[in-house]
Tab-separated table of C-alpha atoms and ligand atoms in Angstrom:
chain	number	residue	atom	x	y	z
A	168	LEU	CA	43.167	29.133	-21.868
A	169	ASN	CA	43.797	26.362	-24.348
A	170	ILE	CA	45.302	27.926	-27.435
A	171	PRO	CA	47.121	25.291	-29.508
A	172	LEU	CA	50.289	27.097	-30.592
A	173	VAL	CA	51.696	24.022	-32.346
A	174	PRO	CA	50.105	20.835	-33.683
A	175	GLN	CA	50.121	17.957	-31.196
A	176	GLN	CA	53.299	15.946	-30.921
A	177	ALA	CA	52.863	12.501	-32.450
A	178	SER	CA	56.351	11.353	-33.411
A	179	GLU	CA	59.744	11.127	-31.785
A	180	PHE	CA	60.902	14.116	-33.806
A	181	ALA	CA	58.082	16.315	-32.586
A	182	THR	CA	59.272	16.930	-29.005
A	183	ARG	CA	62.851	17.641	-29.987
A	184	TYR	CA	61.840	19.796	-32.907
A	185	ASP	CA	59.523	21.813	-30.676
A	186	ILE	CA	62.210	22.287	-28.020
A	187	LEU	CA	64.634	23.669	-30.606
A	188	PHE	CA	61.917	25.803	-32.145
A	189	GLY	CA	60.978	27.035	-28.671
A	190	ILE	CA	64.580	27.952	-27.825
A	191	ILE	CA	64.989	29.905	-31.067
A	192	THR	CA	61.671	31.686	-30.561
A	193	ALA	CA	62.503	32.550	-26.929
A	194	LEU	CA	65.940	33.894	-27.874
A	195	THR	CA	64.457	35.914	-30.705
A	196	ILE	CA	61.879	37.441	-28.383
A	197	PHE	CA	64.493	38.097	-25.685
A	198	PHE	CA	66.916	39.925	-27.984
A	199	THR	CA	64.127	41.810	-29.745
A	200	VAL	CA	62.829	43.058	-26.399
A	201	VAL	CA	66.294	44.023	-25.100
A	202	VAL	CA	67.292	45.888	-28.269
A	203	LEU	CA	63.918	47.582	-28.591
A	204	ALA	CA	63.844	48.608	-24.920
A	205	LEU	CA	67.327	50.131	-25.125
A	206	LEU	CA	66.442	51.849	-28.379
A	207	ILE	CA	63.356	53.463	-26.894
A	208	PHE	CA	65.170	54.314	-23.656
A	209	PHE	CA	68.037	56.102	-25.437
A	210	ALA	CA	65.745	57.810	-27.924
A	211	VAL	CA	63.681	59.274	-25.136
A	212	ARG	CA	66.574	60.098	-22.826
A	213	TYR	CA	68.742	61.818	-25.452
A	214	ARG	CA	65.994	63.426	-27.503
A	215	VAL	CA	66.627	66.971	-28.751
A	216	GLY	CA	66.336	69.458	-25.924
A	217	SER	CA	66.416	66.965	-23.051
A	218	LYS	CA	68.516	68.096	-20.139
A	219	VAL	CA	71.079	65.295	-19.834
A	220	ASN	CA	74.815	65.349	-19.500
A	221	ARG	CA	76.408	65.020	-22.961
A	222	GLU	CA	79.918	66.080	-21.895
A	223	ARG	CA	81.851	62.845	-22.143
A	224	PRO	CA	80.382	60.621	-24.897
A	225	VAL	CA	81.731	57.025	-24.821
A	226	HIS	CA	83.393	56.019	-28.092
A	227	GLU	CA	84.783	52.616	-27.248
A	228	ASN	CA	84.242	50.011	-24.600
A	229	LEU	CA	86.017	46.728	-25.300
A	230	LYS	CA	84.421	44.820	-22.405
A	231	LEU	CA	80.968	45.868	-23.464
A	232	GLU	CA	81.630	44.920	-27.068
A	233	ILE	CA	82.930	41.482	-26.132
A	234	ALA	CA	79.965	41.015	-23.833
A	235	TRP	CA	77.470	41.605	-26.602
A	236	SER	CA	79.399	39.718	-29.298
A	237	LEU	CA	80.568	36.442	-27.801
A	238	PRO	CA	77.417	35.168	-26.049
A	239	PRO	CA	75.279	35.586	-29.191
A	240	LEU	CA	78.035	33.903	-31.210
A	241	PHE	CA	78.023	30.876	-28.914
A	242	LEU	CA	74.227	30.817	-28.904
A	243	GLY	CA	74.277	30.803	-32.712
A	244	ILE	CA	76.813	27.992	-32.851
A	245	GLY	CA	74.794	26.036	-30.285
A	246	ILE	CA	71.609	26.359	-32.332
A	247	PHE	CA	73.513	25.309	-35.426
A	248	ALA	CA	74.918	22.262	-33.643
A	249	ILE	CA	71.516	21.114	-32.403
A	250	GLY	CA	69.893	21.831	-35.778
A	251	ALA	CA	72.595	19.994	-37.737
A	252	HIS	CA	72.376	17.052	-35.369
A	253	GLU	CA	68.577	16.824	-35.777
A	254	TRP	CA	68.849	17.189	-39.527
A	255	ILE	CA	71.418	14.410	-39.877
A	256	GLU	CA	69.219	12.199	-37.734
A	257	PHE	CA	66.168	13.005	-39.881
A	258	ARG	CA	68.093	12.245	-43.060
A	259	THR	CA	69.419	8.877	-41.813
A	260	PRO	CA	66.676	6.267	-41.515
A	261	PRO	CA	67.557	3.365	-39.195
A	262	ASP	CA	68.219	0.016	-40.874
A	263	ASP	CA	65.300	-1.710	-39.183
A	264	ALA	CA	62.721	0.805	-40.417
A	265	THR	CA	59.681	-0.559	-42.244
A	266	GLU	CA	59.924	0.678	-45.825
A	267	ILE	CA	56.756	2.013	-47.423
A	268	PHE	CA	56.717	3.297	-50.985
A	269	VAL	CA	54.924	6.544	-51.857
A	270	ILE	CA	54.079	8.054	-55.240
A	271	GLY	CA	52.908	11.649	-55.467
A	272	LYS	CA	51.053	12.936	-58.479
A	273	GLN	CA	48.698	15.768	-59.310
A	274	TRP	CA	46.775	15.582	-57.005
A	275	MET	CA	46.944	12.565	-54.796
A	276	TRP	CA	49.164	10.171	-52.909
A	277	HIS	CA	49.571	6.467	-53.663
A	278	VAL	CA	50.991	4.270	-50.932
A	279	TYR	CA	52.422	0.756	-51.372
A	280	HIS	CA	53.135	-1.409	-48.363
A	281	PRO	CA	55.831	-4.096	-48.570
A	282	ASN	CA	53.348	-6.982	-48.669
A	283	GLY	CA	51.374	-5.451	-51.523
A	284	VAL	CA	48.668	-3.551	-49.634
A	285	ARG	CA	47.928	-0.274	-51.381
A	286	GLU	CA	46.205	2.892	-50.260
A	287	ASN	CA	45.254	6.257	-51.721
A	288	ASN	CA	45.583	9.467	-49.712
A	289	GLU	CA	45.884	7.380	-46.568
A	290	LEU	CA	48.838	5.920	-44.789
A	291	HIS	CA	48.616	3.314	-42.051
A	292	VAL	CA	51.663	2.935	-39.834
A	293	PRO	CA	52.471	1.014	-36.642
A	294	LEU	CA	52.914	2.747	-33.302
A	295	GLY	CA	56.427	3.003	-31.900
A	296	ARG	CA	58.212	1.495	-34.911
A	297	PRO	CA	60.441	3.458	-37.279
A	298	VAL	CA	58.862	3.871	-40.721
A	299	LYS	CA	60.844	4.871	-43.788
A	300	LEU	CA	59.044	6.345	-46.775
A	301	THR	CA	60.705	5.992	-50.177
A	302	MET	CA	59.031	8.535	-52.391
A	303	ILE	CA	58.906	9.697	-55.987
A	304	SER	CA	56.684	11.960	-58.052
A	305	GLN	CA	55.016	11.078	-61.306
A	306	ASP	CA	54.827	14.704	-62.457
A	307	VAL	CA	55.866	17.889	-60.625
A	308	ILE	CA	57.580	18.464	-57.286
A	309	HIS	CA	55.397	17.702	-54.281
A	310	SER	CA	56.171	17.483	-50.604
A	311	PHE	CA	54.975	14.843	-48.159
A	312	PHE	CA	54.074	16.629	-44.964
A	313	ILE	CA	52.722	15.254	-41.673
A	314	PRO	CA	52.621	18.272	-39.326
A	315	GLU	CA	51.919	16.244	-36.156
A	316	PHE	CA	55.058	14.199	-36.848
A	317	ARG	CA	57.107	17.317	-37.689
A	318	ALA	CA	58.141	15.393	-40.780
A	319	GLN	CA	58.262	16.754	-44.305
A	320	TYR	CA	60.335	16.102	-47.380
A	321	GLN	CA	60.245	16.827	-51.083
A	322	VAL	CA	58.847	14.308	-53.548
A	323	ILE	CA	60.604	14.810	-56.854
A	324	PRO	CA	60.105	13.449	-60.384
A	325	GLY	CA	62.901	11.205	-61.651
A	326	ARG	CA	64.608	10.616	-58.323
A	327	TYR	CA	63.826	8.759	-55.121
A	328	THR	CA	63.830	10.676	-51.871
A	329	SER	CA	63.141	9.320	-48.420
A	330	MET	CA	62.159	10.362	-44.948
A	331	TRP	CA	61.422	8.529	-41.742
A	332	PHE	CA	59.704	8.895	-38.384
A	333	THR	CA	58.622	6.899	-35.359
A	334	PRO	CA	54.975	7.543	-34.415
A	335	THR	CA	54.408	7.937	-30.681
A	336	LYS	CA	50.611	8.313	-30.581
A	337	THR	CA	47.793	6.301	-32.046
A	338	GLY	CA	45.107	8.133	-33.922
A	339	ARG	CA	44.417	9.997	-37.123
A	340	PHE	CA	46.689	12.788	-38.296
A	341	TYR	CA	46.652	15.154	-41.232
A	342	LEU	CA	48.646	14.465	-44.353
A	343	PHE	CA	49.354	17.347	-46.710
A	344	CYS	CA	51.211	18.169	-49.863
A	345	GLY	CA	53.547	20.869	-48.586
A	346	LEU	CA	54.533	22.458	-51.897
A	347	TYR	CA	52.240	24.312	-54.246
A	348	CYS	CA	51.834	21.924	-57.164
A	349	GLY	CA	48.953	23.218	-59.245
A	350	THR	CA	45.214	23.861	-59.209
A	351	ASP	CA	44.148	21.178	-56.768
A	352	HIS	CA	47.209	21.335	-54.543
A	353	SER	CA	45.034	22.091	-51.528
A	354	GLN	CA	43.091	18.862	-52.154
A	355	MET	CA	46.244	16.781	-52.219
A	356	GLY	CA	46.113	15.340	-48.753
A	357	GLY	CA	44.537	12.792	-46.530
A	358	TYR	CA	45.189	11.094	-43.251
A	359	VAL	CA	47.862	9.103	-41.525
A	360	TYR	CA	46.501	6.417	-39.210
A	361	VAL	CA	48.722	5.195	-36.412
A	362	LEU	CA	47.652	1.764	-35.151
A	363	PRO	CA	48.988	-0.269	-32.223
A	364	GLU	CA	51.454	-2.830	-33.547
A	365	THR	CA	49.198	-5.899	-33.358
A	366	GLU	CA	46.280	-4.022	-34.899
A	367	TYR	CA	48.567	-2.811	-37.673
A	368	ALA	CA	49.753	-6.361	-38.338
A	369	GLN	CA	46.133	-7.502	-38.543
A	370	TRP	CA	45.228	-4.616	-40.827
A	371	LEU	CA	48.166	-5.430	-43.099
A	372	ALA	CA	47.452	-9.157	-43.127
A	373	ALA	CA	43.782	-8.555	-43.927
A	374	GLY	CA	44.805	-6.577	-47.001
A	375	GLY	CA	44.122	-3.058	-45.794
A	376	GLU	CA	40.975	-1.133	-46.644
A	377	ARG	CA	40.570	-2.832	-49.989
A	378	PRO	CA	40.980	-6.538	-49.289
A	379	ALA	CA	39.359	-7.358	-52.636
A	380	ALA	CA	42.317	-5.961	-54.570
A	381	PRO	CA	44.937	-8.547	-55.522
A	382	ALA	CA	47.609	-8.285	-52.856
A	383	ALA	CA	50.758	-9.107	-54.774
A	384	SER	CA	53.839	-7.484	-53.281
A	385	LEU	CA	55.743	-5.003	-55.395
A	386	ALA	CA	58.514	-7.585	-55.855
A	387	GLU	CA	56.009	-10.144	-57.147
A	388	GLU	CA	54.481	-7.587	-59.500
A	389	GLY	CA	58.031	-6.815	-60.596
A	390	ARG	CA	58.713	-10.447	-61.389
A	391	ARG	CA	55.550	-10.534	-63.519
A	392	ILE	CA	56.497	-7.320	-65.380
A	393	PHE	CA	60.056	-8.591	-65.843
A	394	ALA	CA	58.664	-11.704	-67.479
A	395	GLU	CA	56.083	-9.827	-69.549
A	396	LEU	CA	58.635	-7.378	-70.921
A	397	ASN	CA	61.078	-10.181	-71.528
A	398	CYS	CA	63.922	-8.465	-69.672
A	399	GLY	CA	65.214	-11.986	-69.100
A	400	SER	CA	66.033	-12.403	-72.772
A	401	CYS	CA	69.063	-10.168	-72.178
A	402	HIS	CA	69.453	-10.425	-68.392
A	403	GLY	CA	69.862	-14.019	-67.284
A	404	GLY	CA	71.674	-15.712	-64.460
A	405	GLN	CA	75.095	-14.874	-65.963
A	406	ASP	CA	76.689	-12.022	-67.847
A	407	THR	CA	76.154	-12.718	-71.558
A	408	VAL	CA	76.752	-10.800	-74.764
A	409	PHE	CA	73.164	-9.571	-74.575
A	410	GLY	CA	73.402	-8.031	-71.166
A	411	PRO	CA	74.877	-8.251	-67.692
A	412	THR	CA	73.132	-10.456	-65.161
A	413	LEU	CA	71.073	-8.547	-62.631
A	414	ALA	CA	71.469	-11.240	-59.974
A	415	GLY	CA	72.944	-9.770	-56.825
A	416	ILE	CA	73.814	-6.394	-58.360
A	417	ALA	CA	71.542	-4.321	-56.091
A	418	GLY	CA	73.652	-2.361	-53.644
A	419	THR	CA	76.984	-3.396	-55.182
A	420	GLN	CA	79.599	-1.366	-57.011
A	421	ARG	CA	79.176	-1.281	-60.798
A	422	ARG	CA	81.933	-0.297	-63.177
A	423	MET	CA	80.880	1.840	-66.135
A	424	ARG	CA	82.451	2.091	-69.568
A	425	THR	CA	83.888	5.442	-68.554
A	426	GLY	CA	85.759	3.710	-65.727
A	427	GLU	CA	83.492	5.364	-63.184
A	428	VAL	CA	82.319	3.085	-60.364
A	429	LEU	CA	78.730	3.590	-59.232
A	430	THR	CA	76.724	2.036	-56.427
A	431	ALA	CA	73.671	0.196	-57.730
A	432	ASP	CA	71.244	1.956	-55.398
A	433	ASP	CA	67.579	2.632	-56.151
A	434	ASP	CA	68.310	5.644	-58.336
A	435	TYR	CA	71.005	3.793	-60.285
A	436	LEU	CA	68.633	0.908	-61.010
A	437	ARG	CA	65.826	3.288	-61.920
A	438	ASN	CA	68.031	5.123	-64.409
A	439	ALA	CA	69.361	1.860	-65.792
A	440	ILE	CA	65.778	0.958	-66.727
A	441	VAL	CA	64.213	4.222	-67.887
A	442	ASN	CA	67.286	6.113	-69.005
A	443	PRO	CA	69.727	3.424	-70.165
A	444	SER	CA	72.057	5.719	-72.080
A	445	MET	CA	72.814	7.690	-68.921
A	446	HIS	CA	75.363	5.125	-67.682
A	447	LEU	CA	76.652	2.184	-69.688
A	448	VAL	CA	77.959	-0.848	-67.867
A	449	GLN	CA	81.544	-1.702	-68.751
A	450	GLY	CA	81.742	-4.198	-71.585
A	451	TYR	CA	78.362	-3.343	-73.072
A	452	GLU	CA	76.897	-1.181	-75.788
A	453	ASN	CA	73.776	0.908	-75.466
A	454	THR	CA	71.561	-1.881	-76.763
A	455	MET	CA	68.969	-1.909	-74.029
A	456	PRO	CA	65.546	-0.733	-75.287
A	457	GLN	CA	65.274	3.028	-74.800
A	458	ASP	CA	61.535	3.439	-74.368
A	459	TYR	CA	60.749	1.830	-71.024
A	460	ASP	CA	60.208	5.295	-69.585
A	461	ARG	CA	57.167	5.639	-71.842
A	462	GLN	CA	55.933	2.100	-71.210
A	463	LEU	CA	56.309	1.932	-67.486
A	464	GLN	CA	54.516	3.810	-64.753
A	465	GLU	CA	56.377	4.783	-61.593
A	466	TRP	CA	54.997	1.915	-59.522
A	467	GLN	CA	55.977	-0.548	-62.232
A	468	ILE	CA	59.540	0.785	-62.299
A	469	ARG	CA	59.634	0.458	-58.528
A	470	ALA	CA	58.230	-3.069	-58.797
A	471	LEU	CA	61.049	-4.012	-61.209
A	472	ILE	CA	63.614	-2.601	-58.772
A	473	GLU	CA	62.102	-4.563	-55.883
A	474	HIS	CA	62.238	-7.673	-58.075
A	475	ILE	CA	65.885	-7.046	-59.013
A	476	LYS	CA	66.668	-6.772	-55.295
A	477	THR	CA	65.331	-10.277	-54.766
A	478	LEU	CA	67.676	-11.685	-57.435
A	479	GLY	CA	70.474	-13.046	-55.293
A	480	ALA	CA	71.931	-11.502	-52.174
A	481	ALA	CA	73.874	-8.287	-52.412
A	482	GLU	CA	77.437	-9.377	-51.898
A	483	ASP	CA	80.446	-7.572	-53.253
A	484	ARG	CA	80.677	-8.615	-56.841
A	485	THR	CA	82.197	-5.667	-58.666
A	486	ASN	CA	81.855	-6.462	-62.337
A	487	ALA	CA	85.561	-6.664	-62.919
A	488	SER	CA	85.519	-8.521	-66.211
A	489	PRO	CA	82.085	-8.836	-67.725
A	490	GLY	CA	83.513	-9.575	-71.144
A	491	ALA	CA	85.502	-7.814	-73.777
A	492	PRO	CA	84.789	-4.088	-73.870
A	493	GLY	CA	82.456	-3.081	-76.650
A	494	GLN	CA	80.865	-6.480	-76.931
A	495	ARG	CA	78.144	-6.607	-79.544
A	496	ARG	CA	75.479	-9.024	-80.455
A	497	PRO	CA	77.147	-11.397	-82.940
A	498	GLU	CA	76.250	-10.783	-86.586
A	499	GLY	CA	73.198	-12.732	-87.615
A	500	GLU	CA	72.158	-13.416	-84.037
A	501	PRO	CA	68.483	-12.409	-83.797
A	502	ALA	CA	67.635	-9.570	-81.460
A	503	PRO	CA	65.604	-10.656	-78.456
A	504	PRO	CA	61.892	-10.170	-79.078
A	505	ARG	CA	60.371	-6.827	-78.119
A	506	VAL	CA	57.134	-6.956	-76.176
A	507	GLN	CA	54.595	-4.487	-74.946
A	508	LEU	CA	53.560	-4.447	-71.345
A	509	ASP	CA	50.092	-5.818	-70.892
A	510	ASN	CA	48.773	-3.556	-68.200
A	511	ARG	CA	46.097	-5.853	-66.894
A	512	SER	CA	47.152	-6.279	-63.304
A	513	GLY	CA	44.102	-4.356	-62.138
A	514	PHE	CA	45.973	-2.215	-59.720
A	515	ASP	CA	46.522	0.888	-61.682
A	516	LEU	CA	45.730	3.160	-58.810
A	517	ALA	CA	44.781	5.979	-61.121
A	518	ASP	CA	41.407	4.249	-61.424
A	519	HIS	CA	40.859	4.152	-57.718
A	520	GLY	CA	41.692	7.767	-57.227
A	521	ALA	CA	38.366	9.429	-57.823
A	522	GLY	CA	36.618	7.670	-54.965
A	523	ASN	CA	39.129	8.909	-52.494
A	524	ARG	CA	38.976	12.558	-53.267
B	643	CU	CU1	51.437	18.256	-54.487
């Protein structure tokens, strides 16, 4: 009798998740059976016309009431404690996790490995090592779901989300979009391949499934885009009247014109590029070009962020005095040249999509 009640367990979360799920299911069945059995028993025993003693009905019984209130209360609190603990763990990727970048779009998944290897609707990961996925959607809300890992999280437009897992089995596992996202939602999936560590390293070094594609890392692509779009004309090695330096800002505290202090995390940097009027850095006007959101695709934005992260180490350099507040470009000073992104890098994954579907 081999009925698979749950998918196989292929990550460190899976066993613990299944234990908790099993406990909740067992308790639910237990209490359902007890309540139902008593209900049927009393209904039959005290049905109209049955000859039972109804002389002294019980109205109150404190001991009985405590006995059926407190144990379920503690069981509930216990389940909450375990659940909260697991959730916090799932939401806190370890620092040494390998970061892989994922873009969801109607109706496929793009995957970018740190060294530049890219995949569509497939994800290769090493066995026994924590993997962190940083994800974003190019259109509607999706959800990255690997049932065998018991891992799923939303992939949202305009904001990075992340999830992590440690695979415990080699092999091929299903990958799904877990949220209805339009006509071809059911096609939006593929496979996760778990390889032994050395095999994974070889696979990565050989350039993945598509070794012909140029394997520039996201950070390198970012440097190229940064140069092509001439971001450097305003953002140099130092704060200038044209713009604050981006060297070393990633991960630090940034002071805004409003006095608010924000951490320059991935979302902050993303907004700074595609939505510059959202937050203005103290000492500066809203002079940054406003149309990068239309020029840049998600992977290119991510590439710029990865490039910015390589600009100097993240030490604490709160921008205490970047210049006089409200600094403007001096009269007569020419505006830095505007340029269009030449999208020739040959790794617009949209082109590769069809073959994978
Ligand atoms: Cu989807």
